[in-house]
Amino acid sequence: MRTRFAPSPTGLLHIGGVRTALFAWLMAKKTKGTFILRIEDTDRAREVTGAVENILKTLIWAGLKPGEGVVLENGKIAEKGGFGPYVQSKRLEYYLKSAKELVKQGKAYHCFCSTERLEEVRQRQTAAKERVLYDRHCRALTAEEVGERLGRGERNVIRMMVPSEGAVTFQDLIRGEVSIGNEILDDQVLLKSDGFPTYHLAVVVDDHLMQISHVIRGEEWLPSTPKHVLLYRYFGWDLPIFAHLPLLLNPDKSKLSKRQGDVAVEDYRAKGYLKEALVNFIAFLGWNPGDERELFSLAELVQEFSLERVGKAGAVFNIEKLNWLNFQHLKKKSDEEILGMLRGHLVKAGMDGSAFTDSYLLGVIAAMKERSTFVHEFVDKCPYFYKAPAEYDPDVVKKRWKPETRSQLEVLAKELARMGHTGKEDFEAALHRAAASLNIKNTELIHPLRLALSGVGAGPGLYDIAFLLGKDESVRRIFAAIEKLH
RNA sequence: GCCCCCAUCGUCUAGAGGCCUAGGACACGGGCUUUUCAAGCCUGUAACACGAGUUCGAAUCUCGUUGGGGGUACCA
């Protein structure tokens, strides 16, 4: 099996794009086939510099490395494989040759209509509530006339000649048989006046020349597939297998787009989503294993995935589920692995990472793991592990800080200061002793202590916090709180 | 407008005629646990768009309606 992902370099890689890439990649891997990256840069106006590199890096980040086509070699964009070039702007000769061949066979023709005339035709048709199609004006031109105008170097395009009757029927792996009447098919432009092909010509020529066996793409291409089928027939080529994936939707069910939240993979990456979670989540948008399992690694997806189990209806991109998956995948990682990511994050957050030892951070990770969905929460959610609280949550102060708290905490501080060993259970024992000597319940000390140490009312187990901070720092924070809160 | 595709809880989905008084997951509510917050465990609310058929029997098949989406460029 040879599958391909063929994006246009018009910007950042879209979440819908990676899903298409993922499905194509999975199919290739599953069958020990090849996954190819081809760049469809036939619209020069929309091209964005750096887009190819971004797309490639994002794919690789997600684990979807192309085995052929446009690849990254030593950090540089390169091409690999025997069917190149893999960038369409470098393949102009193929498209020109193909288009000319069709003209010669009478299956395509030169069209000299101006954009103004085209626009006029469109408007007339719209007003008359007719189908908006090219009126095939230039089909009537004689060979002499065409030759003459071509000789003058007049601007023209090449359009495919679509039969006005009959219908095109083709098989889609996901949707079964799809049929569209020829009468609604346009005499599609194949070669633009700038010499570049349109998508329709380029995709057919390249998929054939590159021996793509399965064309896996979004459902938005379904309506133009008949044109492609026609083109395959005109050229006398075998059809690939088509699989049109259901669309990814905004919460309002329209096609996933910008302006309704983030759509670039990079956005999610920047927010701290794990690639494992994103891939897992995206795979389940339209696909499922048929049983109750939900957590999948990329390798497991390769084992289980099949296009037969891809659904037909569009799927809403639901961030809540993604968050849950991120939590699950984060929990699956070893503390050591998280440590590496946390160190990276500390640096990014502008903190002096070297101020904390591995074992200290590992302690923070153990304490916070059940409470964190993202790696950055090992910092954001518990700043008190990195520096003493500068202020105290007013609500918690109101609830837990009584007039007698001050003197009680002083007793506790003395107990703590006297400890010989400073294990987690020693803090607990010391607090119990303090409470006993004051003749109060443990909780009356526990909550004020939590407030003094962390500045907030919620978090990991109190003794975990105290143990991690250590005896001296805990005592310091108690006195700091007494001073600030009276 | 025209064409194509789609239609099960709010969301992702299981379901390929009887196993469905429709299952799971996220989210939401309640409970247990507990020094707090989480996590975990238990539990609750919640869906076959509608209408005709076919059939002994339909979420599952057919047709229609409605709704939604996509397409309709010298963009992909």
Coordinates of C-alpha atoms (C1' of nucleotides) in Angstrom, one line a residue:
Chain A
M1 CA 0.0 0.0 0.0
R2 CA 1.2 3.5 -0.9
T3 CA -0.6 6.4 0.8
R4 CA 0.2 10.0 0.7
F5 CA -0.5 13.2 2.6
A6 CA -0.6 16.1 0.2
P7 CA -1.0 19.4 2.0
S8 CA -0.7 22.9 0.5
P9 CA 1.9 25.0 2.1
T10 CA -0.5 27.8 3.0
G11 CA 0.1 28.0 6.7
L12 CA 0.3 26.0 9.9
L13 CA -0.7 22.3 9.9
H14 CA -4.3 22.1 10.7
I15 CA -5.7 19.6 13.2
G16 CA -7.9 18.1 10.4
G17 CA -4.7 17.8 8.3
V18 CA -2.9 15.7 10.9
R19 CA -5.9 13.5 11.2
T20 CA -5.9 12.8 7.5
A21 CA -2.1 12.3 7.7
L22 CA -2.6 10.0 10.7
F23 CA -5.1 7.8 8.9
A24 CA -2.9 7.6 5.8
W25 CA 0.2 6.9 7.9
L26 CA -1.6 4.2 9.9
M27 CA -2.7 2.4 6.9
A28 CA 0.8 2.5 5.4
K29 CA 2.4 1.2 8.6
K30 CA -0.2 -1.4 9.1
T31 CA 0.4 -2.9 5.7
K32 CA 4.2 -2.3 5.8
G33 CA 3.6 0.1 2.9
T34 CA 4.9 3.6 2.3
F35 CA 3.6 6.9 3.6
I36 CA 4.5 9.7 1.3
L37 CA 4.5 13.5 1.8
R38 CA 3.8 15.5 -1.3
I39 CA 3.5 19.3 -1.4
E40 CA 0.7 20.7 -3.5
D41 CA 1.9 24.2 -4.1
T42 CA 0.1 25.0 -7.3
D43 CA -1.5 28.2 -6.0
R44 CA 1.3 30.6 -5.9
A45 CA -0.8 33.4 -4.4
R46 CA -1.6 31.4 -1.3
E47 CA 1.9 30.1 -0.6
V48 CA 3.4 30.9 2.8
T49 CA 7.1 30.7 3.3
G50 CA 8.2 28.3 6.0
A51 CA 5.0 26.3 5.7
V52 CA 6.6 23.2 4.4
E53 CA 9.1 23.1 7.2
N54 CA 6.4 23.6 9.7
I55 CA 4.2 20.9 8.3
L56 CA 7.1 18.5 8.3
K57 CA 8.2 19.3 11.8
T58 CA 4.7 19.0 13.1
L59 CA 4.2 15.6 11.4
I60 CA 7.4 14.4 12.8
W61 CA 6.5 15.7 16.3
A62 CA 3.3 13.7 16.1
G63 CA 5.3 10.6 15.1
L64 CA 4.0 10.6 11.5
K65 CA 7.3 10.6 9.7
P66 CA 7.1 10.3 5.9
G67 CA 9.1 7.4 4.5
E68 CA 9.2 9.0 1.0
G69 CA 8.6 12.3 -0.6
V70 CA 9.5 15.5 1.2
V71 CA 11.4 14.6 4.3
L72 CA 13.6 16.2 6.9
E73 CA 17.3 15.2 6.7
N74 CA 19.6 16.5 9.3
G75 CA 17.1 19.2 10.0
K76 CA 16.9 20.2 6.4
I77 CA 14.1 19.8 3.9
A78 CA 15.0 17.2 1.4
E79 CA 13.4 14.8 -1.0
K80 CA 13.6 11.0 -0.9
G81 CA 12.3 8.3 -3.2
G82 CA 12.2 7.3 -6.9
F83 CA 9.0 9.1 -7.9
G84 CA 10.1 12.7 -7.4
P85 CA 10.1 15.5 -7.5
Y86 CA 7.5 15.5 -4.7
V87 CA 6.8 19.2 -4.9
Q88 CA 4.2 20.1 -7.5
S89 CA 5.8 23.3 -8.6
K90 CA 8.8 21.3 -9.7
R91 CA 6.6 19.0 -11.8
L92 CA 5.1 21.5 -14.2
E93 CA 6.4 19.6 -17.3
Y94 CA 4.3 16.5 -16.3
Y95 CA 1.1 18.5 -16.1
L96 CA 1.7 20.4 -19.3
K97 CA 2.4 17.2 -21.1
S98 CA -0.7 15.5 -19.7
A99 CA -2.9 18.4 -20.5
K100 CA -1.6 18.7 -24.1
E101 CA -2.1 15.0 -24.5
L102 CA -5.7 15.4 -23.6
V103 CA -6.1 18.3 -26.0
K104 CA -4.7 16.2 -28.7
Q105 CA -7.2 13.4 -28.0
G106 CA -10.0 15.8 -27.9
K107 CA -10.7 15.3 -24.2
A108 CA -9.7 18.8 -23.3
Y109 CA -9.5 22.2 -25.0
H110 CA -8.0 25.6 -24.9
C111 CA -10.2 28.3 -23.4
F112 CA -9.6 32.0 -23.9
C113 CA -12.4 33.4 -21.9
S114 CA -11.5 36.3 -19.7
T115 CA -12.3 36.3 -16.0
E116 CA -14.7 39.1 -16.7
R117 CA -16.7 37.1 -19.1
L118 CA -16.6 34.1 -16.8
E119 CA -17.9 36.3 -14.0
E120 CA -20.6 37.6 -16.3
V121 CA -21.8 34.1 -17.2
R122 CA -21.8 33.2 -13.5
Q123 CA -24.0 36.1 -12.6
R124 CA -26.4 35.5 -15.4
Q125 CA -26.8 31.9 -14.4
T126 CA -27.2 32.8 -10.7
A127 CA -29.9 35.4 -11.6
A128 CA -31.7 32.9 -13.8
K129 CA -31.4 30.3 -11.0
E130 CA -29.5 28.0 -13.4
R131 CA -26.6 25.8 -12.5
V132 CA -23.5 27.8 -12.3
L133 CA -21.2 26.1 -14.8
Y134 CA -18.8 27.3 -17.5
D135 CA -21.0 27.7 -20.6
R136 CA -18.5 25.8 -22.8
H137 CA -18.1 28.8 -25.0
C138 CA -14.6 27.9 -26.3
R139 CA -15.6 24.4 -27.2
A140 CA -17.0 25.9 -30.3
L141 CA -13.7 27.4 -31.5
T142 CA -12.3 25.9 -34.7
A143 CA -8.9 24.4 -34.8
E144 CA -7.7 27.2 -37.0
E145 CA -8.9 29.8 -34.7
V146 CA -7.4 28.1 -31.7
G147 CA -4.1 27.8 -33.5
E148 CA -4.1 31.4 -34.5
R149 CA -4.9 32.7 -31.0
L150 CA -2.3 30.4 -29.5
G151 CA 0.1 31.7 -32.1
R152 CA -0.5 35.2 -31.0
G153 CA 0.3 34.2 -27.5
E154 CA -3.1 34.9 -26.1
R155 CA -3.7 34.0 -22.5
N156 CA -5.6 30.7 -22.2
V157 CA -6.3 27.8 -19.9
I158 CA -6.9 24.2 -20.7
R159 CA -10.3 22.8 -19.7
M160 CA -11.3 19.2 -19.5
M161 CA -14.2 18.2 -21.7
V162 CA -17.0 16.6 -19.6
P163 CA -19.7 14.6 -21.4
S164 CA -23.0 16.4 -21.0
E165 CA -24.9 13.1 -20.4
G166 CA -24.4 10.0 -18.3
A167 CA -23.0 9.8 -14.9
V168 CA -19.9 8.9 -13.1
T169 CA -20.1 6.1 -10.5
F170 CA -17.2 5.1 -8.2
Q171 CA -16.6 3.2 -5.1
D172 CA -15.5 4.8 -1.9
L173 CA -14.1 2.6 0.9
I174 CA -16.0 4.6 3.5
R175 CA -19.2 5.6 1.7
G176 CA -19.7 2.7 -0.7
E177 CA -21.0 3.6 -4.2
V178 CA -21.2 7.3 -5.0
S179 CA -22.8 8.5 -8.3
I180 CA -22.9 12.0 -9.8
G181 CA -24.6 13.0 -13.1
N182 CA -22.3 14.5 -15.7
E183 CA -24.7 17.3 -16.4
I184 CA -23.7 19.0 -13.2
L185 CA -19.9 18.5 -13.8
D186 CA -18.1 21.6 -14.9
D187 CA -15.6 21.7 -17.7
Q188 CA -13.0 22.1 -15.1
V189 CA -9.8 24.1 -15.7
L190 CA -6.9 21.7 -15.7
L191 CA -4.1 24.0 -16.6
K192 CA -4.2 27.6 -15.5
S193 CA -3.0 30.5 -17.6
D194 CA 0.2 30.8 -15.5
G195 CA 1.1 27.3 -16.6
F196 CA 0.4 25.8 -13.2
P197 CA -2.1 22.9 -12.9
T198 CA -5.2 23.0 -10.8
Y199 CA -5.6 20.6 -8.0
H200 CA -7.7 18.3 -10.1
L201 CA -5.1 17.7 -12.8
A202 CA -2.1 17.6 -10.5
V203 CA -3.6 15.2 -8.0
V204 CA -4.6 12.7 -10.7
V205 CA -1.3 12.9 -12.5
D206 CA 0.8 12.7 -9.4
D207 CA -1.2 10.0 -7.7
H208 CA -0.8 7.9 -10.8
L209 CA 2.8 8.6 -11.4
M210 CA 3.7 8.1 -7.8
Q211 CA 1.7 4.8 -7.8
I212 CA -0.5 5.9 -4.9
S213 CA -2.8 2.9 -4.1
H214 CA -5.1 4.6 -1.6
V215 CA -6.3 8.1 -1.9
I216 CA -7.2 9.1 1.7
R217 CA -8.5 12.6 2.0
G218 CA -11.2 14.7 3.5
E219 CA -14.9 14.5 2.6
E220 CA -14.7 18.0 1.0
W221 CA -13.2 16.3 -2.0
L222 CA -16.1 13.9 -2.6
P223 CA -18.0 16.1 -5.0
S224 CA -15.0 16.6 -7.2
T225 CA -13.9 13.0 -7.3
P226 CA -16.0 12.3 -10.4
K227 CA -13.9 14.8 -12.3
H228 CA -10.9 12.9 -11.2
V229 CA -12.4 9.5 -12.2
L230 CA -13.1 11.0 -15.6
L231 CA -9.5 12.1 -15.9
Y232 CA -8.2 8.6 -15.0
R233 CA -10.4 7.2 -17.7
Y234 CA -9.2 9.8 -20.2
F235 CA -5.6 8.9 -19.5
G236 CA -6.4 5.2 -19.5
W237 CA -5.1 4.8 -16.0
D238 CA -6.3 2.4 -13.2
L239 CA -8.3 4.0 -10.4
P240 CA -6.8 4.2 -7.0
I241 CA -8.9 3.2 -4.0
F242 CA -10.7 6.2 -2.6
A243 CA -11.5 6.8 1.0
H244 CA -13.1 10.1 2.0
L245 CA -12.9 10.8 5.7
P246 CA -15.7 12.5 7.6
L247 CA -15.0 16.1 8.4
L248 CA -13.9 17.5 11.7
L249 CA -16.4 20.0 13.0
N250 CA -16.6 23.1 15.1
P251 CA -19.0 22.9 18.2
D252 CA -21.6 24.4 15.9
K253 CA -21.1 21.5 13.5
S254 CA -19.6 23.6 10.7
K255 CA -16.4 22.5 9.1
L256 CA -13.6 22.9 11.6
S257 CA -12.1 26.3 11.1
K258 CA -10.2 29.1 12.7
R259 CA -12.1 31.8 14.6
Q260 CA -13.9 29.1 16.6
G261 CA -10.9 28.2 18.6
D262 CA -7.5 26.8 17.8
V263 CA -7.1 24.7 14.8
A264 CA -3.3 24.6 14.3
V265 CA -1.6 21.6 15.8
E266 CA 1.0 24.0 17.0
D267 CA -1.5 25.7 19.2
Y268 CA -2.2 22.5 21.1
R269 CA 1.4 21.7 21.4
A270 CA 2.0 25.1 22.8
K271 CA -0.8 24.7 25.4
G272 CA 1.0 21.6 26.7
Y273 CA -0.9 18.8 25.0
L274 CA 1.0 15.6 24.7
K275 CA 1.4 14.2 21.3
E276 CA 0.3 10.8 22.6
A277 CA -3.0 12.4 23.7
L278 CA -3.5 14.4 20.6
V279 CA -2.9 11.4 18.3
N280 CA -5.1 9.2 20.5
F281 CA -7.9 11.8 20.5
I282 CA -7.7 12.5 16.8
A283 CA -7.8 8.8 15.9
F284 CA -11.1 8.5 17.8
L285 CA -12.7 11.3 15.8
G286 CA -14.3 9.1 13.2
W287 CA -12.8 5.8 14.2
N288 CA -13.0 3.4 17.1
P289 CA -11.8 -0.1 17.8
G290 CA -15.3 -1.6 18.2
D291 CA -14.8 -2.4 21.9
E292 CA -14.6 -0.4 25.0
R293 CA -10.9 0.5 24.9
E294 CA -10.0 4.2 24.8
L295 CA -6.4 4.6 25.5
F296 CA -4.1 3.9 22.5
S297 CA -0.5 4.5 21.7
L298 CA 0.5 5.1 18.2
A299 CA 1.9 1.6 18.0
E300 CA -1.3 0.1 19.2
L301 CA -3.2 2.2 16.7
V302 CA -1.1 0.7 13.9
Q303 CA -2.2 -2.8 15.1
E304 CA -5.9 -2.0 15.5
F305 CA -6.7 0.7 12.9
S306 CA -8.7 0.0 9.8
L307 CA -10.5 2.2 7.3
E308 CA -13.5 -0.2 7.5
R309 CA -14.2 1.0 11.0
V310 CA -14.2 4.7 10.1
G311 CA -17.6 6.2 10.4
K312 CA -19.4 8.5 7.9
A313 CA -20.6 11.3 10.0
G314 CA -18.6 14.4 10.9
A315 CA -17.2 14.6 14.4
V316 CA -17.1 17.6 16.7
F317 CA -13.7 18.4 18.1
N318 CA -14.5 18.2 21.9
I319 CA -11.7 19.6 24.0
E320 CA -13.0 18.1 27.3
K321 CA -12.2 14.6 26.1
L322 CA -8.8 15.7 24.8
N323 CA -8.1 17.1 28.3
W324 CA -9.0 13.8 29.9
L325 CA -6.9 11.9 27.4
N326 CA -4.0 14.2 28.2
F327 CA -4.4 13.4 31.9
Q328 CA -4.4 9.7 31.1
H329 CA -1.4 9.8 28.9
L330 CA 0.5 12.0 31.4
K331 CA -0.3 9.5 34.1
K332 CA 1.1 6.7 32.0
K333 CA 4.5 8.4 31.8
S334 CA 7.2 7.6 34.3
D335 CA 8.1 10.3 36.8
E336 CA 11.6 10.4 35.3
E337 CA 10.2 11.2 31.9
I338 CA 8.0 13.9 33.3
L339 CA 11.0 15.3 35.2
G340 CA 12.7 16.0 31.9
M341 CA 9.7 17.9 30.6
L342 CA 9.3 19.7 33.9
R343 CA 12.9 20.9 33.8
G344 CA 12.3 22.2 30.3
H345 CA 9.2 24.0 31.4
L346 CA 11.0 25.6 34.4
V347 CA 13.5 27.1 32.1
K348 CA 10.8 28.3 29.8
A349 CA 9.0 29.9 32.8
G350 CA 12.1 31.8 33.5
M351 CA 12.9 30.0 36.7
D352 CA 16.3 28.8 37.9
G353 CA 15.9 25.1 37.3
S354 CA 19.2 24.4 38.9
A355 CA 17.9 25.5 42.2
F356 CA 15.9 22.3 42.5
T357 CA 17.4 18.8 42.7
D358 CA 16.0 15.9 40.7
S359 CA 14.8 14.2 43.9
Y360 CA 13.0 17.3 45.0
L361 CA 11.2 17.7 41.6
L362 CA 10.5 14.0 41.6
G363 CA 8.8 14.5 44.9
V364 CA 6.7 17.4 43.5
I365 CA 5.8 15.2 40.6
A366 CA 4.7 12.3 42.8
A367 CA 2.6 14.7 44.9
M368 CA 1.0 16.5 41.9
K369 CA 0.6 13.7 39.4
E370 CA -3.0 12.8 40.3
R371 CA -3.9 16.5 40.2
S372 CA -2.3 17.5 36.9
T373 CA -3.6 17.3 33.3
F374 CA -0.6 19.2 31.9
V375 CA 3.1 19.2 32.7
H376 CA 3.0 23.0 33.2
E377 CA 0.6 22.4 36.1
F378 CA 3.4 20.9 38.1
V379 CA 4.4 24.6 38.3
D380 CA 1.3 26.6 37.8
K381 CA -0.9 24.7 40.2
C382 CA 1.7 24.6 43.0
P383 CA 3.9 27.6 42.9
Y384 CA 4.6 27.1 46.6
F385 CA 6.9 24.3 45.9
Y386 CA 9.2 26.8 44.2
K387 CA 8.9 29.8 46.4
A388 CA 7.2 30.8 49.6
P389 CA 3.7 32.2 49.3
A390 CA 3.6 36.0 49.0
E391 CA 0.0 36.2 49.8
Y392 CA -2.7 34.0 51.3
D393 CA -6.1 33.1 49.9
P394 CA -8.5 35.4 51.7
D395 CA -11.3 32.9 51.7
V396 CA -9.2 30.3 53.3
V397 CA -7.8 32.8 55.8
K398 CA -11.3 33.7 56.8
K399 CA -12.3 30.1 57.2
R400 CA -9.2 28.6 58.9
W401 CA -7.3 31.4 60.6
K402 CA -8.7 31.9 64.1
P403 CA -7.6 34.3 66.8
E404 CA -5.9 31.4 68.6
T405 CA -4.2 30.1 65.5
R406 CA -1.1 32.3 66.0
S407 CA -0.1 30.9 69.3
Q408 CA -1.1 27.3 68.3
L409 CA 1.2 27.5 65.3
E410 CA 4.0 28.8 67.5
V411 CA 3.7 25.6 69.5
L412 CA 3.7 23.6 66.3
A413 CA 6.7 25.4 65.0
K414 CA 8.6 24.5 68.2
E415 CA 7.7 20.9 67.8
L416 CA 8.9 20.9 64.2
A417 CA 12.1 22.6 65.1
R418 CA 12.8 20.0 67.7
M419 CA 12.5 17.0 65.3
G420 CA 15.5 14.8 65.0
H421 CA 14.4 12.9 61.9
T422 CA 12.5 14.7 59.1
G423 CA 10.7 12.0 57.3
K424 CA 7.1 12.5 56.2
E425 CA 5.8 10.6 59.2
D426 CA 7.9 12.7 61.6
F427 CA 6.0 15.8 60.5
E428 CA 2.8 14.0 61.1
A429 CA 3.9 12.8 64.6
A430 CA 5.1 16.3 65.5
L431 CA 1.8 17.8 64.5
H432 CA 0.0 15.2 66.6
R433 CA 2.2 16.0 69.6
A434 CA 1.5 19.7 69.2
A435 CA -2.2 19.2 68.9
A436 CA -2.1 16.9 72.0
S437 CA -0.2 19.4 74.1
L438 CA -2.6 22.1 73.1
N439 CA -5.5 19.8 73.7
I440 CA -7.0 20.5 70.2
K441 CA -7.9 18.3 67.2
N442 CA -5.3 17.7 64.6
T443 CA -7.4 19.5 62.0
E444 CA -7.2 22.7 63.8
L445 CA -3.5 22.7 63.2
I446 CA -3.6 21.0 59.8
H447 CA -5.5 23.7 57.9
P448 CA -3.7 26.7 59.3
L449 CA -0.4 24.9 58.6
R450 CA -1.5 24.2 55.0
L451 CA -2.3 27.8 54.6
A452 CA 1.0 28.9 56.0
L453 CA 3.0 26.6 53.9
S454 CA 1.2 27.0 50.6
G455 CA -1.0 30.1 50.8
V456 CA -3.9 28.2 49.5
G457 CA -6.5 25.7 50.9
A458 CA -6.1 22.9 48.4
G459 CA -3.4 20.7 47.2
P460 CA -1.5 17.5 47.9
G461 CA -1.3 15.9 51.3
L462 CA -0.2 18.3 53.9
Y463 CA 2.6 16.1 55.2
D464 CA 3.9 15.6 51.6
I465 CA 4.1 19.3 51.3
A466 CA 5.9 19.8 54.6
F467 CA 8.2 16.9 54.0
L468 CA 9.2 18.3 50.6
L469 CA 9.8 21.8 51.9
G470 CA 11.8 20.4 54.8
K471 CA 11.9 21.3 58.4
D472 CA 13.6 24.7 58.2
E473 CA 11.6 26.0 55.3
S474 CA 8.4 24.9 57.0
V475 CA 9.2 26.6 60.2
R476 CA 10.2 29.8 58.3
R477 CA 6.9 29.8 56.5
I478 CA 5.0 29.4 59.7
F479 CA 6.6 32.5 61.2
A480 CA 6.1 34.4 58.0
A481 CA 2.4 33.6 58.0
I482 CA 2.1 34.5 61.7
E483 CA 3.7 37.8 60.9
K484 CA 1.5 38.6 57.9
L485 CA -1.8 37.3 59.2
H486 CA -1.5 38.2 62.9
Chain B
rG1 C1' -30.5 27.6 -6.4
rC2 C1' -28.2 23.0 -8.0
rC3 C1' -25.3 18.5 -6.7
rC4 C1' -23.1 15.2 -3.2
rC5 C1' -22.7 13.3 1.8
rC6 C1' -24.6 12.5 6.6
rA7 C1' -28.3 11.7 10.9
rU8 C1' -28.0 6.9 18.3
rC9 C1' -27.3 10.6 25.1
rG10 C1' -24.8 17.9 25.3
rU11 C1' -20.0 15.6 22.9
rC12 C1' -17.1 11.1 20.9
rU13 C1' -19.3 6.6 19.9
rA14 C1' -21.0 0.7 20.3
rG15 C1' -24.9 -1.3 17.5
rA16 C1' -24.2 -4.7 10.6
rG17 C1' -33.3 -7.5 11.9
rG18 C1' -34.6 -10.6 17.5
rC19 C1' -28.8 -10.6 22.4
rC20 C1' -31.5 -3.2 23.1
rU21 C1' -36.6 -2.0 28.9
rA22 C1' -30.0 0.8 23.4
rG23 C1' -23.8 -0.4 25.9
rG24 C1' -19.1 2.5 26.9
rA25 C1' -16.2 7.2 27.4
rC26 C1' -16.0 12.7 28.3
rA27 C1' -18.8 16.4 30.7
rC28 C1' -22.6 17.1 34.5
rG29 C1' -25.4 15.5 39.5
rG30 C1' -25.3 12.4 44.0
rG31 C1' -22.6 9.1 47.4
rC32 C1' -18.3 6.6 49.5
rU33 C1' -13.2 7.7 50.9
rU34 C1' -10.6 11.9 53.2
rU35 C1' -6.7 17.1 56.8
rU36 C1' -8.0 20.1 51.8
rC37 C1' -8.2 19.6 46.5
rA38 C1' -7.8 15.9 43.3
rA39 C1' -7.6 10.8 42.0
rG40 C1' -10.2 6.3 42.8
rC41 C1' -14.7 3.5 43.6
rC42 C1' -20.2 3.3 43.5
rU43 C1' -24.3 5.7 41.4
rG44 C1' -27.9 9.1 38.8
rU45 C1' -29.7 12.3 34.6
rA46 C1' -29.4 11.9 29.3
rA47 C1' -30.2 9.5 22.7
rC48 C1' -32.2 5.8 18.2
rA49 C1' -34.8 13.4 14.0
rC50 C1' -39.9 12.5 11.9
rG51 C1' -43.4 9.7 8.7
rA52 C1' -44.6 5.7 5.8
rG53 C1' -43.4 1.0 4.3
rU54 C1' -40.8 -4.3 4.2
rU55 C1' -41.0 -8.1 8.2
rC56 C1' -43.8 -12.5 12.9
rG57 C1' -40.2 -8.7 14.7
rA58 C1' -36.4 -2.4 12.8
rA59 C1' -31.9 1.9 16.0
rU60 C1' -30.5 -1.6 12.3
rC61 C1' -33.5 -2.7 5.4
rU62 C1' -36.4 0.7 1.6
rC63 C1' -38.7 5.3 0.4
rG64 C1' -40.1 10.2 1.7
rU65 C1' -39.8 14.5 4.9
rU66 C1' -37.0 17.4 8.0
rG67 C1' -32.4 18.9 9.8
rG68 C1' -27.1 19.4 9.4
rG69 C1' -22.7 19.6 6.6
rG70 C1' -19.8 19.8 2.2
rG71 C1' -19.2 21.2 -2.9
rU72 C1' -20.5 24.5 -6.7
rA73 C1' -13.0 29.2 -8.6
rC74 C1' -7.5 30.1 -13.5
rC75 C1' -8.1 27.7 -4.1
rA76 C1' -6.6 23.5 -2.3

